Amino acid sequence: MRMIFFLSVLSTLLLTGCYNKKNSVEAESTTHQQKEEMEGEHDFIDLGLPSGTLWATTNIGARLPEDPGDYFAWGETKPKQEYSWNTYKYSYRDNSKFLHENQMTKYCTNKKDGTVDNKTELEPTDDAAVVNWGSNWRMPSREQIKELCDRCEWEKTTLPGRKKVLRVTGPNGNVLILPCGGEFLGRGLINIVGEASALYWSRTLNTYIDNSSAECITNGNVNLTSNRSLGLLVRAVYEQ
């Protein structure tokens, strides 16, 4: 009787071990599959650029190329209701300074602007493309958006539904559509010069003026920067 009981317990333990191992493998496989699906569900386009950079066909948070999608403060990975220094993740207001200057707590190369860490490009954990689309996607570097601006032909046009977009034609004739979605200041969407502008973050900090701004595409130009706390659009690049 004892022998039968022992064999029964041993059989149960072996089956449980196999079941748990199977469950663990299945869970790992499911996680890997979900990751692949997240990274593979977004399309990119080859514009024939010298660097071989592949640009996403839609903005982060958008379903169609002409839709703006989500807005992000620089270094933040989720959209929010208010875009200001009061809600920005990596700053605080220093009341001891003239005009109560905002001090940066990350991505800073000058001590007058905040805590120096000499980081000039967003880490993956602060990259909206990586966090929302997976590790094969990144927000573009300054060099990548400069190449897009310098090597492509840019034309502003209006699509049906009065949607203003920029048609970006690459050296090989392929076309990228960038919606002109303006930017968010506080709780409101604002435009520049009376009409919607196309403003897109790079992952590169501005180190020329002060560290409270970052490099961005502005209507086909890359030599302009924007306040890090404002809400801009993100068009990712694919990195294999």
PDB file of C-alpha atoms in Angstrom:
ATOM      1  CA  MET A   1       0.000   0.000   0.000  1.00  0.00           C
ATOM      2  CA  ARG A   2       2.853   2.328   0.932  1.00  0.00           C
ATOM      3  CA  MET A   3       4.605   1.461  -2.332  1.00  0.00           C
ATOM      4  CA  ILE A   4       1.485   2.351  -4.332  1.00  0.00           C
ATOM      5  CA  PHE A   5       1.162   5.673  -2.473  1.00  0.00           C
ATOM      6  CA  PHE A   6       4.869   6.462  -3.086  1.00  0.00           C
ATOM      7  CA  LEU A   7       4.613   5.721  -6.789  1.00  0.00           C
ATOM      8  CA  SER A   8       1.469   7.845  -7.024  1.00  0.00           C
ATOM      9  CA  VAL A   9       3.196  10.845  -5.380  1.00  0.00           C
ATOM     10  CA  LEU A  10       6.324  10.418  -7.549  1.00  0.00           C
ATOM     11  CA  SER A  11       4.181  10.294 -10.687  1.00  0.00           C
ATOM     12  CA  THR A  12       2.354  13.466  -9.651  1.00  0.00           C
ATOM     13  CA  LEU A  13       5.621  15.320  -8.991  1.00  0.00           C
ATOM     14  CA  LEU A  14       7.076  14.280 -12.343  1.00  0.00           C
ATOM     15  CA  LEU A  15       3.944  15.316 -14.196  1.00  0.00           C
ATOM     16  CA  THR A  16       3.822  18.643 -12.328  1.00  0.00           C
ATOM     17  CA  GLY A  17       7.476  19.323 -13.170  1.00  0.00           C
ATOM     18  CA  CYS A  18       6.907  18.582 -16.829  1.00  0.00           C
ATOM     19  CA  TYR A  19       3.757  20.723 -16.835  1.00  0.00           C
ATOM     20  CA  ASN A  20       5.548  23.671 -15.189  1.00  0.00           C
ATOM     21  CA  LYS A  21       8.464  23.369 -17.601  1.00  0.00           C
ATOM     22  CA  LYS A  22       6.049  23.234 -20.528  1.00  0.00           C
ATOM     23  CA  ASN A  23       4.185  26.263 -19.203  1.00  0.00           C
ATOM     24  CA  SER A  24       7.463  28.149 -18.766  1.00  0.00           C
ATOM     25  CA  VAL A  25       8.562  27.375 -22.334  1.00  0.00           C
ATOM     26  CA  GLU A  26       5.128  28.297 -23.695  1.00  0.00           C
ATOM     27  CA  ALA A  27       5.111  31.570 -21.713  1.00  0.00           C
ATOM     28  CA  GLU A  28       8.601  32.453 -22.987  1.00  0.00           C
ATOM     29  CA  SER A  29       7.562  31.571 -26.542  1.00  0.00           C
ATOM     30  CA  THR A  30       4.407  33.701 -26.225  1.00  0.00           C
ATOM     31  CA  THR A  31       6.386  36.687 -24.906  1.00  0.00           C
ATOM     32  CA  HIS A  32       8.879  36.343 -27.769  1.00  0.00           C
ATOM     33  CA  GLN A  33       6.037  36.068 -30.278  1.00  0.00           C
ATOM     34  CA  GLN A  34       4.300  39.142 -28.846  1.00  0.00           C
ATOM     35  CA  LYS A  35       7.570  41.075 -29.079  1.00  0.00           C
ATOM     36  CA  GLU A  36       8.037  40.022 -32.713  1.00  0.00           C
ATOM     37  CA  GLU A  37       4.437  40.973 -33.515  1.00  0.00           C
ATOM     38  CA  MET A  38       4.871  44.413 -31.882  1.00  0.00           C
ATOM     39  CA  GLU A  39       8.056  45.086 -33.850  1.00  0.00           C
ATOM     40  CA  GLY A  40       6.731  43.621 -37.087  1.00  0.00           C
ATOM     41  CA  GLU A  41       3.314  45.242 -37.285  1.00  0.00           C
ATOM     42  CA  HIS A  42       4.700  48.599 -38.443  1.00  0.00           C
ATOM     43  CA  ASP A  43       5.903  49.234 -41.987  1.00  0.00           C
ATOM     44  CA  PHE A  44       8.968  51.125 -43.186  1.00  0.00           C
ATOM     45  CA  ILE A  45      10.019  52.567 -46.532  1.00  0.00           C
ATOM     46  CA  ASP A  46      13.367  52.656 -48.319  1.00  0.00           C
ATOM     47  CA  LEU A  47      13.921  56.132 -49.781  1.00  0.00           C
ATOM     48  CA  GLY A  48      17.267  55.252 -51.336  1.00  0.00           C
ATOM     49  CA  LEU A  49      19.253  57.301 -48.842  1.00  0.00           C
ATOM     50  CA  PRO A  50      23.064  56.901 -48.813  1.00  0.00           C
ATOM     51  CA  SER A  51      23.024  55.662 -45.205  1.00  0.00           C
ATOM     52  CA  GLY A  52      20.376  53.049 -45.971  1.00  0.00           C
ATOM     53  CA  THR A  53      18.129  54.430 -43.238  1.00  0.00           C
ATOM     54  CA  LEU A  54      14.605  52.996 -43.356  1.00  0.00           C
ATOM     55  CA  TRP A  55      11.839  55.360 -42.229  1.00  0.00           C
ATOM     56  CA  ALA A  56       8.508  54.278 -40.729  1.00  0.00           C
ATOM     57  CA  THR A  57       5.466  54.929 -42.902  1.00  0.00           C
ATOM     58  CA  THR A  58       3.360  56.230 -39.971  1.00  0.00           C
ATOM     59  CA  ASN A  59       3.906  58.253 -36.828  1.00  0.00           C
ATOM     60  CA  ILE A  60       3.929  56.650 -33.401  1.00  0.00           C
ATOM     61  CA  GLY A  61       0.279  56.258 -32.398  1.00  0.00           C
ATOM     62  CA  ALA A  62      -1.092  56.702 -35.945  1.00  0.00           C
ATOM     63  CA  ARG A  63      -2.840  54.149 -38.157  1.00  0.00           C
ATOM     64  CA  LEU A  64      -2.497  56.028 -41.453  1.00  0.00           C
ATOM     65  CA  PRO A  65       0.474  57.962 -42.899  1.00  0.00           C
ATOM     66  CA  GLU A  66      -1.514  61.232 -42.959  1.00  0.00           C
ATOM     67  CA  ASP A  67      -2.669  60.989 -39.320  1.00  0.00           C
ATOM     68  CA  PRO A  68      -0.611  62.838 -36.672  1.00  0.00           C
ATOM     69  CA  GLY A  69      -0.730  60.148 -34.000  1.00  0.00           C
ATOM     70  CA  ASP A  70       0.541  60.771 -30.473  1.00  0.00           C
ATOM     71  CA  TYR A  71       2.487  63.747 -29.125  1.00  0.00           C
ATOM     72  CA  PHE A  72       5.457  63.356 -26.797  1.00  0.00           C
ATOM     73  CA  ALA A  73       7.656  65.615 -24.716  1.00  0.00           C
ATOM     74  CA  TRP A  74      11.309  64.890 -25.493  1.00  0.00           C
ATOM     75  CA  GLY A  75      12.520  61.914 -23.460  1.00  0.00           C
ATOM     76  CA  GLU A  76       9.006  60.870 -22.452  1.00  0.00           C
ATOM     77  CA  THR A  77       7.342  57.764 -23.848  1.00  0.00           C
ATOM     78  CA  LYS A  78       3.638  58.328 -23.255  1.00  0.00           C
ATOM     79  CA  PRO A  79       1.256  61.075 -24.407  1.00  0.00           C
ATOM     80  CA  LYS A  80      -0.332  63.221 -21.686  1.00  0.00           C
ATOM     81  CA  GLN A  81      -2.902  65.977 -21.164  1.00  0.00           C
ATOM     82  CA  GLU A  82      -0.542  68.868 -20.461  1.00  0.00           C
ATOM     83  CA  TYR A  83       2.850  69.656 -22.003  1.00  0.00           C
ATOM     84  CA  SER A  84       4.765  72.130 -19.854  1.00  0.00           C
ATOM     85  CA  TRP A  85       7.772  72.399 -17.558  1.00  0.00           C
ATOM     86  CA  ASN A  86       5.432  71.667 -14.654  1.00  0.00           C
ATOM     87  CA  THR A  87       4.721  68.205 -16.063  1.00  0.00           C
ATOM     88  CA  TYR A  88       8.060  67.459 -17.728  1.00  0.00           C
ATOM     89  CA  LYS A  89       9.773  64.328 -16.438  1.00  0.00           C
ATOM     90  CA  TYR A  90      13.367  65.543 -16.414  1.00  0.00           C
ATOM     91  CA  SER A  91      13.297  69.054 -14.980  1.00  0.00           C
ATOM     92  CA  TYR A  92      12.546  71.104 -11.886  1.00  0.00           C
ATOM     93  CA  ARG A  93      12.098  74.830 -11.277  1.00  0.00           C
ATOM     94  CA  ASP A  94      14.970  76.403  -9.325  1.00  0.00           C
ATOM     95  CA  ASN A  95      13.459  79.284  -7.345  1.00  0.00           C
ATOM     96  CA  SER A  96      16.911  80.544  -6.357  1.00  0.00           C
ATOM     97  CA  LYS A  97      17.788  81.441  -9.952  1.00  0.00           C
ATOM     98  CA  PHE A  98      16.821  84.514 -11.914  1.00  0.00           C
ATOM     99  CA  LEU A  99      13.318  84.142 -13.397  1.00  0.00           C
ATOM    100  CA  HIS A 100      13.117  80.737 -11.646  1.00  0.00           C
ATOM    101  CA  GLU A 101      14.926  78.876 -14.380  1.00  0.00           C
ATOM    102  CA  ASN A 102      14.093  75.275 -15.190  1.00  0.00           C
ATOM    103  CA  GLN A 103      16.940  72.900 -14.431  1.00  0.00           C
ATOM    104  CA  MET A 104      17.437  69.609 -16.260  1.00  0.00           C
ATOM    105  CA  THR A 105      17.868  66.427 -14.226  1.00  0.00           C
ATOM    106  CA  LYS A 106      18.964  64.241 -17.175  1.00  0.00           C
ATOM    107  CA  TYR A 107      20.533  64.839 -20.595  1.00  0.00           C
ATOM    108  CA  CYS A 108      22.600  67.853 -19.651  1.00  0.00           C
ATOM    109  CA  THR A 109      26.115  68.953 -20.659  1.00  0.00           C
ATOM    110  CA  ASN A 110      26.301  72.342 -18.934  1.00  0.00           C
ATOM    111  CA  LYS A 111      26.026  72.896 -15.184  1.00  0.00           C
ATOM    112  CA  LYS A 112      24.149  76.174 -15.687  1.00  0.00           C
ATOM    113  CA  ASP A 113      21.316  74.108 -17.193  1.00  0.00           C
ATOM    114  CA  GLY A 114      21.136  71.441 -14.508  1.00  0.00           C
ATOM    115  CA  THR A 115      22.740  68.178 -13.404  1.00  0.00           C
ATOM    116  CA  VAL A 116      25.548  67.311 -15.805  1.00  0.00           C
ATOM    117  CA  ASP A 117      25.627  63.745 -17.127  1.00  0.00           C
ATOM    118  CA  ASN A 118      26.974  64.552 -20.634  1.00  0.00           C
ATOM    119  CA  LYS A 119      24.321  62.404 -22.280  1.00  0.00           C
ATOM    120  CA  THR A 120      23.410  63.839 -25.660  1.00  0.00           C
ATOM    121  CA  GLU A 121      21.185  61.093 -27.101  1.00  0.00           C
ATOM    122  CA  LEU A 122      18.118  59.465 -25.621  1.00  0.00           C
ATOM    123  CA  GLU A 123      18.618  56.122 -23.955  1.00  0.00           C
ATOM    124  CA  PRO A 124      16.311  53.308 -25.141  1.00  0.00           C
ATOM    125  CA  THR A 125      14.202  53.568 -21.975  1.00  0.00           C
ATOM    126  CA  ASP A 126      13.450  57.218 -22.846  1.00  0.00           C
ATOM    127  CA  ASP A 127      12.949  56.633 -26.567  1.00  0.00           C
ATOM    128  CA  ALA A 128       9.248  56.705 -27.540  1.00  0.00           C
ATOM    129  CA  ALA A 129       9.895  54.494 -30.575  1.00  0.00           C
ATOM    130  CA  VAL A 130      11.686  51.763 -28.610  1.00  0.00           C
ATOM    131  CA  VAL A 131       9.159  51.719 -25.784  1.00  0.00           C
ATOM    132  CA  ASN A 132       6.056  51.776 -27.993  1.00  0.00           C
ATOM    133  CA  TRP A 133       7.207  49.775 -31.038  1.00  0.00           C
ATOM    134  CA  GLY A 134      10.096  47.590 -29.882  1.00  0.00           C
ATOM    135  CA  SER A 135      13.887  47.501 -29.909  1.00  0.00           C
ATOM    136  CA  ASN A 136      14.239  47.507 -33.716  1.00  0.00           C
ATOM    137  CA  TRP A 137      12.781  51.016 -33.841  1.00  0.00           C
ATOM    138  CA  ARG A 138      14.444  54.257 -32.737  1.00  0.00           C
ATOM    139  CA  MET A 139      13.732  57.942 -32.812  1.00  0.00           C
ATOM    140  CA  PRO A 140      16.041  59.309 -35.541  1.00  0.00           C
ATOM    141  CA  SER A 141      19.379  60.894 -34.750  1.00  0.00           C
ATOM    142  CA  ARG A 142      20.210  64.435 -35.845  1.00  0.00           C
ATOM    143  CA  GLU A 143      22.364  62.997 -38.640  1.00  0.00           C
ATOM    144  CA  GLN A 144      19.490  60.854 -39.912  1.00  0.00           C
ATOM    145  CA  ILE A 145      17.004  63.711 -40.071  1.00  0.00           C
ATOM    146  CA  LYS A 146      19.650  65.984 -41.622  1.00  0.00           C
ATOM    147  CA  GLU A 147      20.130  63.387 -44.346  1.00  0.00           C
ATOM    148  CA  LEU A 148      16.353  63.203 -44.849  1.00  0.00           C
ATOM    149  CA  CYS A 149      16.186  66.984 -45.167  1.00  0.00           C
ATOM    150  CA  ASP A 150      19.240  67.355 -47.415  1.00  0.00           C
ATOM    151  CA  ARG A 151      18.820  64.368 -49.714  1.00  0.00           C
ATOM    152  CA  CYS A 152      15.063  64.439 -50.356  1.00  0.00           C
ATOM    153  CA  GLU A 153      12.654  66.787 -52.122  1.00  0.00           C
ATOM    154  CA  TRP A 154      10.056  68.347 -49.815  1.00  0.00           C
ATOM    155  CA  GLU A 155       6.645  69.630 -50.847  1.00  0.00           C
ATOM    156  CA  LYS A 156       3.760  70.785 -48.657  1.00  0.00           C
ATOM    157  CA  THR A 157       0.369  69.750 -49.975  1.00  0.00           C
ATOM    158  CA  THR A 158      -3.222  69.252 -48.798  1.00  0.00           C
ATOM    159  CA  LEU A 159      -4.925  65.869 -48.927  1.00  0.00           C
ATOM    160  CA  PRO A 160      -8.705  65.249 -48.973  1.00  0.00           C
ATOM    161  CA  GLY A 161     -10.202  66.304 -45.657  1.00  0.00           C
ATOM    162  CA  ARG A 162      -7.959  69.399 -45.582  1.00  0.00           C
ATOM    163  CA  LYS A 163      -5.106  67.416 -44.086  1.00  0.00           C
ATOM    164  CA  LYS A 164      -1.845  69.272 -44.606  1.00  0.00           C
ATOM    165  CA  VAL A 165       1.144  67.020 -45.156  1.00  0.00           C
ATOM    166  CA  LEU A 166       4.712  67.110 -46.392  1.00  0.00           C
ATOM    167  CA  ARG A 167       5.521  64.826 -49.328  1.00  0.00           C
ATOM    168  CA  VAL A 168       9.130  63.727 -48.954  1.00  0.00           C
ATOM    169  CA  THR A 169      10.485  62.170 -52.150  1.00  0.00           C
ATOM    170  CA  GLY A 170      13.653  60.126 -51.790  1.00  0.00           C
ATOM    171  CA  PRO A 171      16.503  59.704 -54.300  1.00  0.00           C
ATOM    172  CA  ASN A 172      14.880  56.481 -55.568  1.00  0.00           C
ATOM    173  CA  GLY A 173      11.466  58.137 -56.103  1.00  0.00           C
ATOM    174  CA  ASN A 174       9.730  56.568 -53.125  1.00  0.00           C
ATOM    175  CA  VAL A 175       7.546  58.959 -51.125  1.00  0.00           C
ATOM    176  CA  LEU A 176       7.226  59.472 -47.376  1.00  0.00           C
ATOM    177  CA  ILE A 177       4.179  61.323 -46.020  1.00  0.00           C
ATOM    178  CA  LEU A 178       4.690  63.488 -42.912  1.00  0.00           C
ATOM    179  CA  PRO A 179       1.494  65.044 -41.520  1.00  0.00           C
ATOM    180  CA  CYS A 180       1.650  68.658 -40.385  1.00  0.00           C
ATOM    181  CA  GLY A 181       0.325  68.238 -36.878  1.00  0.00           C
ATOM    182  CA  GLY A 182       1.686  71.328 -35.111  1.00  0.00           C
ATOM    183  CA  GLU A 183       2.791  70.962 -31.487  1.00  0.00           C
ATOM    184  CA  PHE A 184       1.260  70.884 -28.023  1.00  0.00           C
ATOM    185  CA  LEU A 185       1.889  73.710 -25.563  1.00  0.00           C
ATOM    186  CA  GLY A 186       0.153  73.308 -22.232  1.00  0.00           C
ATOM    187  CA  ARG A 187      -3.191  71.662 -22.992  1.00  0.00           C
ATOM    188  CA  GLY A 188      -3.653  73.124 -26.464  1.00  0.00           C
ATOM    189  CA  LEU A 189      -2.478  72.317 -29.968  1.00  0.00           C
ATOM    190  CA  ILE A 190      -0.720  75.273 -31.593  1.00  0.00           C
ATOM    191  CA  ASN A 191       0.407  76.006 -35.142  1.00  0.00           C
ATOM    192  CA  ILE A 192       3.246  78.103 -36.501  1.00  0.00           C
ATOM    193  CA  VAL A 193       2.856  81.073 -38.906  1.00  0.00           C
ATOM    194  CA  GLY A 194      -0.882  80.621 -39.179  1.00  0.00           C
ATOM    195  CA  GLU A 195      -0.872  77.072 -40.535  1.00  0.00           C
ATOM    196  CA  ALA A 196      -0.051  73.606 -39.305  1.00  0.00           C
ATOM    197  CA  SER A 197       3.649  72.859 -39.156  1.00  0.00           C
ATOM    198  CA  ALA A 198       5.482  69.549 -39.297  1.00  0.00           C
ATOM    199  CA  LEU A 199       7.591  69.190 -36.169  1.00  0.00           C
ATOM    200  CA  TYR A 200       9.270  65.882 -35.338  1.00  0.00           C
ATOM    201  CA  TRP A 201      11.677  65.006 -32.552  1.00  0.00           C
ATOM    202  CA  SER A 202      15.123  63.581 -33.102  1.00  0.00           C
ATOM    203  CA  ARG A 203      16.779  61.654 -30.272  1.00  0.00           C
ATOM    204  CA  THR A 204      19.572  64.244 -30.096  1.00  0.00           C
ATOM    205  CA  LEU A 205      19.951  66.938 -27.433  1.00  0.00           C
ATOM    206  CA  ASN A 206      20.619  70.522 -28.470  1.00  0.00           C
ATOM    207  CA  THR A 207      24.028  71.502 -27.095  1.00  0.00           C
ATOM    208  CA  TYR A 208      24.537  74.714 -29.059  1.00  0.00           C
ATOM    209  CA  ILE A 209      22.261  77.107 -27.163  1.00  0.00           C
ATOM    210  CA  ASP A 210      21.177  75.425 -23.935  1.00  0.00           C
ATOM    211  CA  ASN A 211      20.165  71.958 -22.785  1.00  0.00           C
ATOM    212  CA  SER A 212      16.481  72.782 -22.355  1.00  0.00           C
ATOM    213  CA  SER A 213      15.792  72.026 -26.028  1.00  0.00           C
ATOM    214  CA  ALA A 214      16.384  69.203 -28.514  1.00  0.00           C
ATOM    215  CA  GLU A 215      16.974  68.897 -32.244  1.00  0.00           C
ATOM    216  CA  CYS A 216      13.930  68.399 -34.449  1.00  0.00           C
ATOM    217  CA  ILE A 217      12.626  68.442 -38.009  1.00  0.00           C
ATOM    218  CA  THR A 218      10.748  71.676 -38.616  1.00  0.00           C
ATOM    219  CA  ASN A 219       9.055  71.857 -42.021  1.00  0.00           C
ATOM    220  CA  GLY A 220      11.945  70.130 -43.736  1.00  0.00           C
ATOM    221  CA  ASN A 221      14.738  71.821 -41.784  1.00  0.00           C
ATOM    222  CA  VAL A 222      16.902  70.281 -39.078  1.00  0.00           C
ATOM    223  CA  ASN A 223      18.776  73.392 -37.950  1.00  0.00           C
ATOM    224  CA  LEU A 224      15.941  74.287 -35.573  1.00  0.00           C
ATOM    225  CA  THR A 225      15.289  73.114 -32.029  1.00  0.00           C
ATOM    226  CA  SER A 226      12.268  72.916 -29.765  1.00  0.00           C
ATOM    227  CA  ASN A 227      11.626  73.218 -26.057  1.00  0.00           C
ATOM    228  CA  ARG A 228      11.943  69.742 -24.511  1.00  0.00           C
ATOM    229  CA  SER A 229       8.698  70.087 -22.568  1.00  0.00           C
ATOM    230  CA  LEU A 230       6.523  70.670 -25.658  1.00  0.00           C
ATOM    231  CA  GLY A 231       4.546  67.884 -27.332  1.00  0.00           C
ATOM    232  CA  LEU A 232       5.897  66.997 -30.795  1.00  0.00           C
ATOM    233  CA  LEU A 233       5.305  64.094 -33.147  1.00  0.00           C
ATOM    234  CA  VAL A 234       7.642  61.127 -33.616  1.00  0.00           C
ATOM    235  CA  ARG A 235       8.486  59.375 -36.893  1.00  0.00           C
ATOM    236  CA  ALA A 236      10.717  56.390 -36.169  1.00  0.00           C
ATOM    237  CA  VAL A 237      13.517  54.728 -38.122  1.00  0.00           C
ATOM    238  CA  TYR A 238      13.965  50.971 -38.406  1.00  0.00           C
ATOM    239  CA  GLU A 239      17.255  49.478 -37.265  1.00  0.00           C
ATOM    240  CA  GLN A 240      17.942  45.815 -38.053  1.00  0.00           C
TER     241      GLN A 240
END
